[in-house]
PDB file of C-alpha atoms in Angstrom:
ATOM      1  CA  MET A   1     -80.152  17.792 -14.035  1.00  0.00           C
ATOM      2  CA  GLN A   2     -80.250  14.219 -14.075  1.00  0.00           C
ATOM      3  CA  GLY A   3     -83.656  13.142 -15.692  1.00  0.00           C
ATOM      4  CA  PHE A   4     -85.273  16.190 -14.706  1.00  0.00           C
ATOM      5  CA  GLY A   5     -87.763  16.025 -17.448  1.00  0.00           C
ATOM      6  CA  GLY A   6     -89.428  13.461 -15.321  1.00  0.00           C
ATOM      7  CA  ILE A   7     -89.342  15.676 -12.211  1.00  0.00           C
ATOM      8  CA  HIS A   8     -92.653  15.470 -11.240  1.00  0.00           C
ATOM      9  CA  ARG A   9     -92.710  11.516 -11.199  1.00  0.00           C
ATOM     10  CA  MET A  10     -89.461  11.570  -9.568  1.00  0.00           C
ATOM     11  CA  ILE A  11     -90.005  13.877  -6.679  1.00  0.00           C
ATOM     12  CA  LYS A  12     -92.934  12.837  -4.153  1.00  0.00           C
ATOM     13  CA  ASN A  13     -93.409  15.737  -1.386  1.00  0.00           C
ATOM     14  CA  ILE A  14     -91.798  19.169  -1.037  1.00  0.00           C
ATOM     15  CA  TYR A  15     -91.113  20.110   2.385  1.00  0.00           C
ATOM     16  CA  CYS A  16     -89.985  23.684   3.119  1.00  0.00           C
ATOM     17  CA  VAL A  17     -88.634  24.858   6.315  1.00  0.00           C
ATOM     18  CA  GLY A  18     -89.389  28.635   6.917  1.00  0.00           C
ATOM     19  CA  ARG A  19     -87.608  30.858   9.453  1.00  0.00           C
ATOM     20  CA  ASN A  20     -84.469  28.779   9.853  1.00  0.00           C
ATOM     21  CA  TYR A  21     -81.963  31.391   9.496  1.00  0.00           C
ATOM     22  CA  LEU A  22     -81.936  34.225  12.450  1.00  0.00           C
ATOM     23  CA  GLN A  23     -81.242  37.074  10.249  1.00  0.00           C
ATOM     24  CA  HIS A  24     -84.149  36.426   7.658  1.00  0.00           C
ATOM     25  CA  ALA A  25     -86.578  35.757  10.382  1.00  0.00           C
ATOM     26  CA  LYS A  26     -85.594  39.332  11.724  1.00  0.00           C
ATOM     27  CA  GLU A  27     -85.483  41.062   8.616  1.00  0.00           C
ATOM     28  CA  LEU A  28     -89.276  40.180   8.017  1.00  0.00           C
ATOM     29  CA  ASN A  29     -89.781  40.719  11.663  1.00  0.00           C
ATOM     30  CA  ASN A  30     -90.863  37.483  12.157  1.00  0.00           C
ATOM     31  CA  ALA A  31     -90.893  35.627  15.458  1.00  0.00           C
ATOM     32  CA  VAL A  32     -87.952  33.087  15.870  1.00  0.00           C
ATOM     33  CA  PRO A  33     -89.173  29.782  16.051  1.00  0.00           C
ATOM     34  CA  THR A  34     -88.792  27.216  18.577  1.00  0.00           C
ATOM     35  CA  SER A  35     -89.283  24.228  16.920  1.00  0.00           C
ATOM     36  CA  PRO A  36     -89.004  23.564  13.052  1.00  0.00           C
ATOM     37  CA  PHE A  37     -91.676  25.322  11.168  1.00  0.00           C
ATOM     38  CA  LEU A  38     -92.683  23.700   8.020  1.00  0.00           C
ATOM     39  CA  PHE A  39     -94.969  24.160   4.804  1.00  0.00           C
ATOM     40  CA  VAL A  40     -95.388  22.032   1.700  1.00  0.00           C
ATOM     41  CA  LYS A  41     -95.548  23.004  -2.103  1.00  0.00           C
ATOM     42  CA  PRO A  42     -97.055  21.146  -4.961  1.00  0.00           C
ATOM     43  CA  THR A  43     -94.731  19.075  -7.576  1.00  0.00           C
ATOM     44  CA  HIS A  44     -96.462  21.703 -10.277  1.00  0.00           C
ATOM     45  CA  ALA A  45     -94.138  24.092  -8.617  1.00  0.00           C
ATOM     46  CA  LEU A  46     -90.849  22.698  -9.769  1.00  0.00           C
ATOM     47  CA  VAL A  47     -89.015  23.940 -12.467  1.00  0.00           C
ATOM     48  CA  GLU A  48     -85.033  23.564 -13.292  1.00  0.00           C
ATOM     49  CA  GLY A  49     -83.205  26.763 -13.929  1.00  0.00           C
ATOM     50  CA  GLN A  50     -81.300  25.988 -17.008  1.00  0.00           C
ATOM     51  CA  GLY A  51     -81.409  29.846 -18.188  1.00  0.00           C
ATOM     52  CA  GLN A  52     -84.659  29.887 -19.513  1.00  0.00           C
ATOM     53  CA  THR A  53     -87.364  32.617 -18.979  1.00  0.00           C
ATOM     54  CA  ILE A  54     -89.970  31.659 -16.372  1.00  0.00           C
ATOM     55  CA  ALA A  55     -93.603  33.024 -15.783  1.00  0.00           C
ATOM     56  CA  MET A  56     -94.419  34.819 -12.225  1.00  0.00           C
ATOM     57  CA  PRO A  57     -98.159  35.396 -11.160  1.00  0.00           C
ATOM     58  CA  LYS A  58     -99.455  38.773 -12.504  1.00  0.00           C
ATOM     59  CA  ASP A  59    -101.633  41.240 -10.200  1.00  0.00           C
ATOM     60  CA  GLN A  60    -101.077  39.539  -7.025  1.00  0.00           C
ATOM     61  CA  GLY A  61     -98.098  41.841  -5.591  1.00  0.00           C
ATOM     62  CA  ASN A  62     -94.745  41.605  -5.161  1.00  0.00           C
ATOM     63  CA  VAL A  63     -92.832  38.109  -5.655  1.00  0.00           C
ATOM     64  CA  HIS A  64     -89.784  37.627  -3.309  1.00  0.00           C
ATOM     65  CA  TYR A  65     -86.799  35.501  -4.102  1.00  0.00           C
ATOM     66  CA  GLU A  66     -85.504  33.038  -1.554  1.00  0.00           C
ATOM     67  CA  ALA A  67     -82.581  30.988  -1.955  1.00  0.00           C
ATOM     68  CA  GLU A  68     -82.136  27.890  -0.329  1.00  0.00           C
ATOM     69  CA  LEU A  69     -80.034  24.417   0.221  1.00  0.00           C
ATOM     70  CA  VAL A  70     -82.327  21.768  -0.969  1.00  0.00           C
ATOM     71  CA  VAL A  71     -81.504  18.328   0.095  1.00  0.00           C
ATOM     72  CA  HIS A  72     -82.797  15.157  -1.829  1.00  0.00           C
ATOM     73  CA  VAL A  73     -83.741  11.771   0.003  1.00  0.00           C
ATOM     74  CA  GLY A  74     -82.547   9.048  -1.558  1.00  0.00           C
ATOM     75  CA  LYS A  75     -83.856   6.370   0.944  1.00  0.00           C
ATOM     76  CA  ASN A  76     -86.816   5.528   3.087  1.00  0.00           C
ATOM     77  CA  TYR A  77     -86.504   6.769   6.469  1.00  0.00           C
ATOM     78  CA  GLU A  78     -86.154   4.832   9.426  1.00  0.00           C
ATOM     79  CA  PRO A  79     -85.701   5.934  12.982  1.00  0.00           C
ATOM     80  CA  GLY A  80     -82.163   6.830  13.977  1.00  0.00           C
ATOM     81  CA  MET A  81     -80.748   7.026  10.271  1.00  0.00           C
ATOM     82  CA  LYS A  82     -77.915   9.369   9.950  1.00  0.00           C
ATOM     83  CA  ALA A  83     -78.467  12.217   7.408  1.00  0.00           C
ATOM     84  CA  GLU A  84     -75.702  10.891   5.330  1.00  0.00           C
ATOM     85  CA  ALA A  85     -77.601   7.540   4.900  1.00  0.00           C
ATOM     86  CA  VAL A  86     -80.522   9.442   3.995  1.00  0.00           C
ATOM     87  CA  ILE A  87     -79.718  12.106   1.666  1.00  0.00           C
ATOM     88  CA  ASP A  88     -78.229  11.307  -1.616  1.00  0.00           C
ATOM     89  CA  LYS A  89     -77.988  14.564  -3.512  1.00  0.00           C
ATOM     90  CA  ILE A  90     -78.228  18.317  -2.969  1.00  0.00           C
ATOM     91  CA  ALA A  91     -79.167  21.159  -5.320  1.00  0.00           C
ATOM     92  CA  VAL A  92     -79.582  24.975  -4.739  1.00  0.00           C
ATOM     93  CA  GLY A  93     -82.885  26.403  -5.267  1.00  0.00           C
ATOM     94  CA  ILE A  94     -85.207  29.483  -5.070  1.00  0.00           C
ATOM     95  CA  ASP A  95     -88.692  29.430  -3.096  1.00  0.00           C
ATOM     96  CA  PHE A  96     -90.654  32.145  -4.977  1.00  0.00           C
ATOM     97  CA  THR A  97     -93.469  33.963  -2.616  1.00  0.00           C
ATOM     98  CA  LEU A  98     -96.053  36.224  -3.112  1.00  0.00           C
ATOM     99  CA  ARG A  99     -95.082  38.506  -0.249  1.00  0.00           C
ATOM    100  CA  GLU A 100     -98.266  40.341   0.212  1.00  0.00           C
ATOM    101  CA  VAL A 101    -100.427  37.526  -0.284  1.00  0.00           C
ATOM    102  CA  GLN A 102     -98.532  35.824   2.127  1.00  0.00           C
ATOM    103  CA  ASP A 103     -98.742  38.617   4.816  1.00  0.00           C
ATOM    104  CA  GLU A 104    -102.784  38.575   4.491  1.00  0.00           C
ATOM    105  CA  LEU A 105    -102.832  34.879   4.752  1.00  0.00           C
ATOM    106  CA  LYS A 106    -100.863  35.151   8.193  1.00  0.00           C
ATOM    107  CA  LYS A 107    -103.006  38.135   9.383  1.00  0.00           C
ATOM    108  CA  LYS A 108    -106.040  35.562   8.819  1.00  0.00           C
ATOM    109  CA  GLY A 109    -104.317  32.706  10.382  1.00  0.00           C
ATOM    110  CA  LEU A 110    -104.463  30.657   6.914  1.00  0.00           C
ATOM    111  CA  PRO A 111    -102.205  28.359   5.465  1.00  0.00           C
ATOM    112  CA  TRP A 112     -99.319  29.672   2.914  1.00  0.00           C
ATOM    113  CA  LEU A 113    -100.206  27.512   0.165  1.00  0.00           C
ATOM    114  CA  LEU A 114    -101.653  30.552  -2.251  1.00  0.00           C
ATOM    115  CA  ALA A 115     -98.478  32.362  -1.611  1.00  0.00           C
ATOM    116  CA  LYS A 116     -96.128  29.649  -1.903  1.00  0.00           C
ATOM    117  CA  GLY A 117     -97.260  26.972  -4.279  1.00  0.00           C
ATOM    118  CA  PHE A 118     -97.942  28.498  -7.873  1.00  0.00           C
ATOM    119  CA  PRO A 119     -96.119  27.235 -10.694  1.00  0.00           C
ATOM    120  CA  ASN A 120     -92.498  27.969 -11.043  1.00  0.00           C
ATOM    121  CA  SER A 121     -92.211  28.773  -7.314  1.00  0.00           C
ATOM    122  CA  ALA A 122     -89.627  25.908  -6.477  1.00  0.00           C
ATOM    123  CA  VAL A 123     -86.820  26.146  -8.553  1.00  0.00           C
ATOM    124  CA  LEU A 124     -83.962  23.700  -8.488  1.00  0.00           C
ATOM    125  CA  SER A 125     -80.326  24.092  -9.985  1.00  0.00           C
ATOM    126  CA  ARG A 126     -78.994  20.824 -11.333  1.00  0.00           C
ATOM    127  CA  TRP A 127     -78.441  18.044  -8.885  1.00  0.00           C
ATOM    128  CA  LEU A 128     -75.111  18.065  -6.763  1.00  0.00           C
ATOM    129  CA  PRO A 129     -73.128  15.361  -5.023  1.00  0.00           C
ATOM    130  CA  PHE A 130     -73.736  15.280  -1.137  1.00  0.00           C
ATOM    131  CA  GLU A 131     -70.570  15.064   0.553  1.00  0.00           C
ATOM    132  CA  GLY A 132     -71.764  14.575   3.973  1.00  0.00           C
ATOM    133  CA  LEU A 133     -73.026  17.421   6.789  1.00  0.00           C
ATOM    134  CA  GLU A 134     -68.951  18.425   7.239  1.00  0.00           C
ATOM    135  CA  GLY A 135     -68.345  18.731   3.632  1.00  0.00           C
ATOM    136  CA  THR A 136     -71.713  20.849   2.982  1.00  0.00           C
ATOM    137  CA  ALA A 137     -70.999  23.133   6.010  1.00  0.00           C
ATOM    138  CA  GLY A 138     -67.518  23.654   4.045  1.00  0.00           C
ATOM    139  CA  HIS A 139     -69.253  25.634   1.378  1.00  0.00           C
ATOM    140  CA  ASP A 140     -71.709  28.529   0.970  1.00  0.00           C
ATOM    141  CA  PHE A 141     -74.540  28.639  -1.492  1.00  0.00           C
ATOM    142  CA  THR A 142     -75.074  32.072  -3.279  1.00  0.00           C
ATOM    143  CA  LEU A 143     -78.016  33.684  -5.304  1.00  0.00           C
ATOM    144  CA  GLU A 144     -76.917  36.439  -7.646  1.00  0.00           C
ATOM    145  CA  LYS A 145     -79.734  39.068  -9.207  1.00  0.00           C
ATOM    146  CA  ASN A 146     -78.689  40.775 -12.321  1.00  0.00           C
ATOM    147  CA  GLY A 147     -74.955  40.330 -11.630  1.00  0.00           C
ATOM    148  CA  GLN A 148     -74.941  41.130  -7.922  1.00  0.00           C
ATOM    149  CA  GLU A 149     -74.811  38.861  -5.073  1.00  0.00           C
ATOM    150  CA  VAL A 150     -78.015  39.059  -3.086  1.00  0.00           C
ATOM    151  CA  GLN A 151     -77.839  36.175  -0.658  1.00  0.00           C
ATOM    152  CA  ARG A 152     -75.050  33.888   0.506  1.00  0.00           C
ATOM    153  CA  GLY A 153     -75.987  31.200   3.214  1.00  0.00           C
ATOM    154  CA  ASN A 154     -74.374  28.181   4.924  1.00  0.00           C
ATOM    155  CA  ILE A 155     -75.958  25.298   6.706  1.00  0.00           C
ATOM    156  CA  LYS A 156     -73.780  26.294   9.827  1.00  0.00           C
ATOM    157  CA  GLU A 157     -75.615  29.063  10.044  1.00  0.00           C
ATOM    158  CA  MET A 158     -79.383  27.184  10.482  1.00  0.00           C
ATOM    159  CA  ILE A 159     -81.533  27.379  13.142  1.00  0.00           C
ATOM    160  CA  PHE A 160     -82.614  23.996  12.953  1.00  0.00           C
ATOM    161  CA  ASP A 161     -79.722  21.537  11.718  1.00  0.00           C
ATOM    162  CA  ILE A 162     -80.530  18.996   8.681  1.00  0.00           C
ATOM    163  CA  PRO A 163     -80.360  15.892  11.043  1.00  0.00           C
ATOM    164  CA  THR A 164     -83.192  17.912  13.104  1.00  0.00           C
ATOM    165  CA  ILE A 165     -85.389  18.679  10.143  1.00  0.00           C
ATOM    166  CA  ILE A 166     -85.010  15.391   8.795  1.00  0.00           C
ATOM    167  CA  GLU A 167     -85.949  13.869  12.191  1.00  0.00           C
ATOM    168  CA  PHE A 168     -88.886  16.266  12.520  1.00  0.00           C
ATOM    169  CA  CYS A 169     -90.239  15.549   8.776  1.00  0.00           C
ATOM    170  CA  ALA A 170     -90.006  11.673   9.240  1.00  0.00           C
ATOM    171  CA  GLN A 171     -91.810  11.887  12.731  1.00  0.00           C
ATOM    172  CA  HIS A 172     -94.726  14.160  11.568  1.00  0.00           C
ATOM    173  CA  PHE A 173     -95.459  13.792   8.183  1.00  0.00           C
ATOM    174  CA  GLY A 174     -93.323  10.513   6.910  1.00  0.00           C
ATOM    175  CA  LEU A 175     -90.095  10.861   4.882  1.00  0.00           C
ATOM    176  CA  ALA A 176     -89.017   8.659   1.921  1.00  0.00           C
ATOM    177  CA  GLU A 177     -86.983   8.004  -1.169  1.00  0.00           C
ATOM    178  CA  GLY A 178     -88.263  11.091  -3.615  1.00  0.00           C
ATOM    179  CA  ASP A 179     -89.009  13.684  -1.024  1.00  0.00           C
ATOM    180  CA  ILE A 180     -86.977  16.987  -0.852  1.00  0.00           C
ATOM    181  CA  ILE A 181     -86.787  19.321   1.555  1.00  0.00           C
ATOM    182  CA  PHE A 182     -86.061  23.135   1.006  1.00  0.00           C
ATOM    183  CA  THR A 183     -83.869  23.892   4.192  1.00  0.00           C
ATOM    184  CA  GLY A 184     -84.510  27.787   4.786  1.00  0.00           C
ATOM    185  CA  THR A 185     -83.439  30.951   3.532  1.00  0.00           C
ATOM    186  CA  PRO A 186     -80.714  33.428   4.570  1.00  0.00           C
ATOM    187  CA  ALA A 187     -81.133  37.008   4.977  1.00  0.00           C
ATOM    188  CA  GLY A 188     -81.172  39.149   1.448  1.00  0.00           C
ATOM    189  CA  VAL A 189     -84.461  38.220   0.214  1.00  0.00           C
ATOM    190  CA  GLY A 190     -86.056  40.800  -1.930  1.00  0.00           C
ATOM    191  CA  VAL A 191     -88.010  41.554  -5.329  1.00  0.00           C
ATOM    192  CA  ALA A 192     -88.204  39.538  -8.164  1.00  0.00           C
ATOM    193  CA  ALA A 193     -89.091  41.850 -11.162  1.00  0.00           C
ATOM    194  CA  ALA A 194     -89.830  41.156 -14.948  1.00  0.00           C
ATOM    195  CA  GLY A 195     -86.383  40.873 -16.806  1.00  0.00           C
ATOM    196  CA  ASP A 196     -84.216  39.713 -13.671  1.00  0.00           C
ATOM    197  CA  HIS A 197     -81.622  37.359 -14.207  1.00  0.00           C
ATOM    198  CA  PHE A 198     -81.056  34.958 -11.292  1.00  0.00           C
ATOM    199  CA  VAL A 199     -77.797  32.852 -10.794  1.00  0.00           C
ATOM    200  CA  LEU A 200     -77.302  30.003  -8.539  1.00  0.00           C
ATOM    201  CA  LYS A 201     -74.081  29.020  -7.322  1.00  0.00           C
ATOM    202  CA  TRP A 202     -72.650  26.269  -5.246  1.00  0.00           C
ATOM    203  CA  LYS A 203     -68.811  26.557  -4.175  1.00  0.00           C
ATOM    204  CA  GLU A 204     -68.776  29.687  -6.175  1.00  0.00           C
ATOM    205  CA  GLU A 205     -69.568  27.965  -9.224  1.00  0.00           C
ATOM    206  CA  GLN A 206     -72.782  28.705 -11.193  1.00  0.00           C
ATOM    207  CA  VAL A 207     -75.012  25.473 -11.072  1.00  0.00           C
ATOM    208  CA  GLY A 208     -78.373  27.013 -12.402  1.00  0.00           C
ATOM    209  CA  GLU A 209     -79.949  29.928 -14.057  1.00  0.00           C
ATOM    210  CA  LEU A 210     -83.189  31.603 -15.016  1.00  0.00           C
ATOM    211  CA  PHE A 211     -84.719  35.085 -16.041  1.00  0.00           C
ATOM    212  CA  ILE A 212     -88.108  36.500 -14.874  1.00  0.00           C
ATOM    213  CA  GLY A 213     -90.807  36.785 -17.746  1.00  0.00           C
ATOM    214  CA  GLU A 214     -92.301  40.168 -18.740  1.00  0.00           C
TER     215      GLU A 214
END
């Protein structure tokens, strides 16, 4: 990844869209949102999947993987800007989640940060060229676990499309160069266990990988 060693300086805000694929909302028995539903992760959560082994939290219940298309904001947003003018590159990512912790937080009506913001919970592949919305919609992103495909998604399947997400982020939180957005996960999320090998793919080509530590 270009300059990934300085990622905590390069990337400012990490926005994440929840429940943005209908089948994923259904598989977790969540209500389908009527407007974009966002949460954030700290930059300490970021890690590039370069084939290394990463640590996951211990004794906090199951960690689930959630593969997502990630967009990088290359220019400060101004009202009316098209996605092609805002986004300069994309990646395939994994939003790792402490599922039981998240379930308890939901019951109490509390923010999800403890379930979503731990170190290594925001995985990115190498950066890839952004080919515009139409070009991006022409390809799927996939996640393989131990040699088996477990998730496949396409931005055409999103409940809220990328222009809607960009405008929502800008209006409510601000959106500027260096921000990234995890745009939501398709169906197929599951448990990430010690020793698991994950491969991120774009256009059926491997663009990132990692192992889960013991």
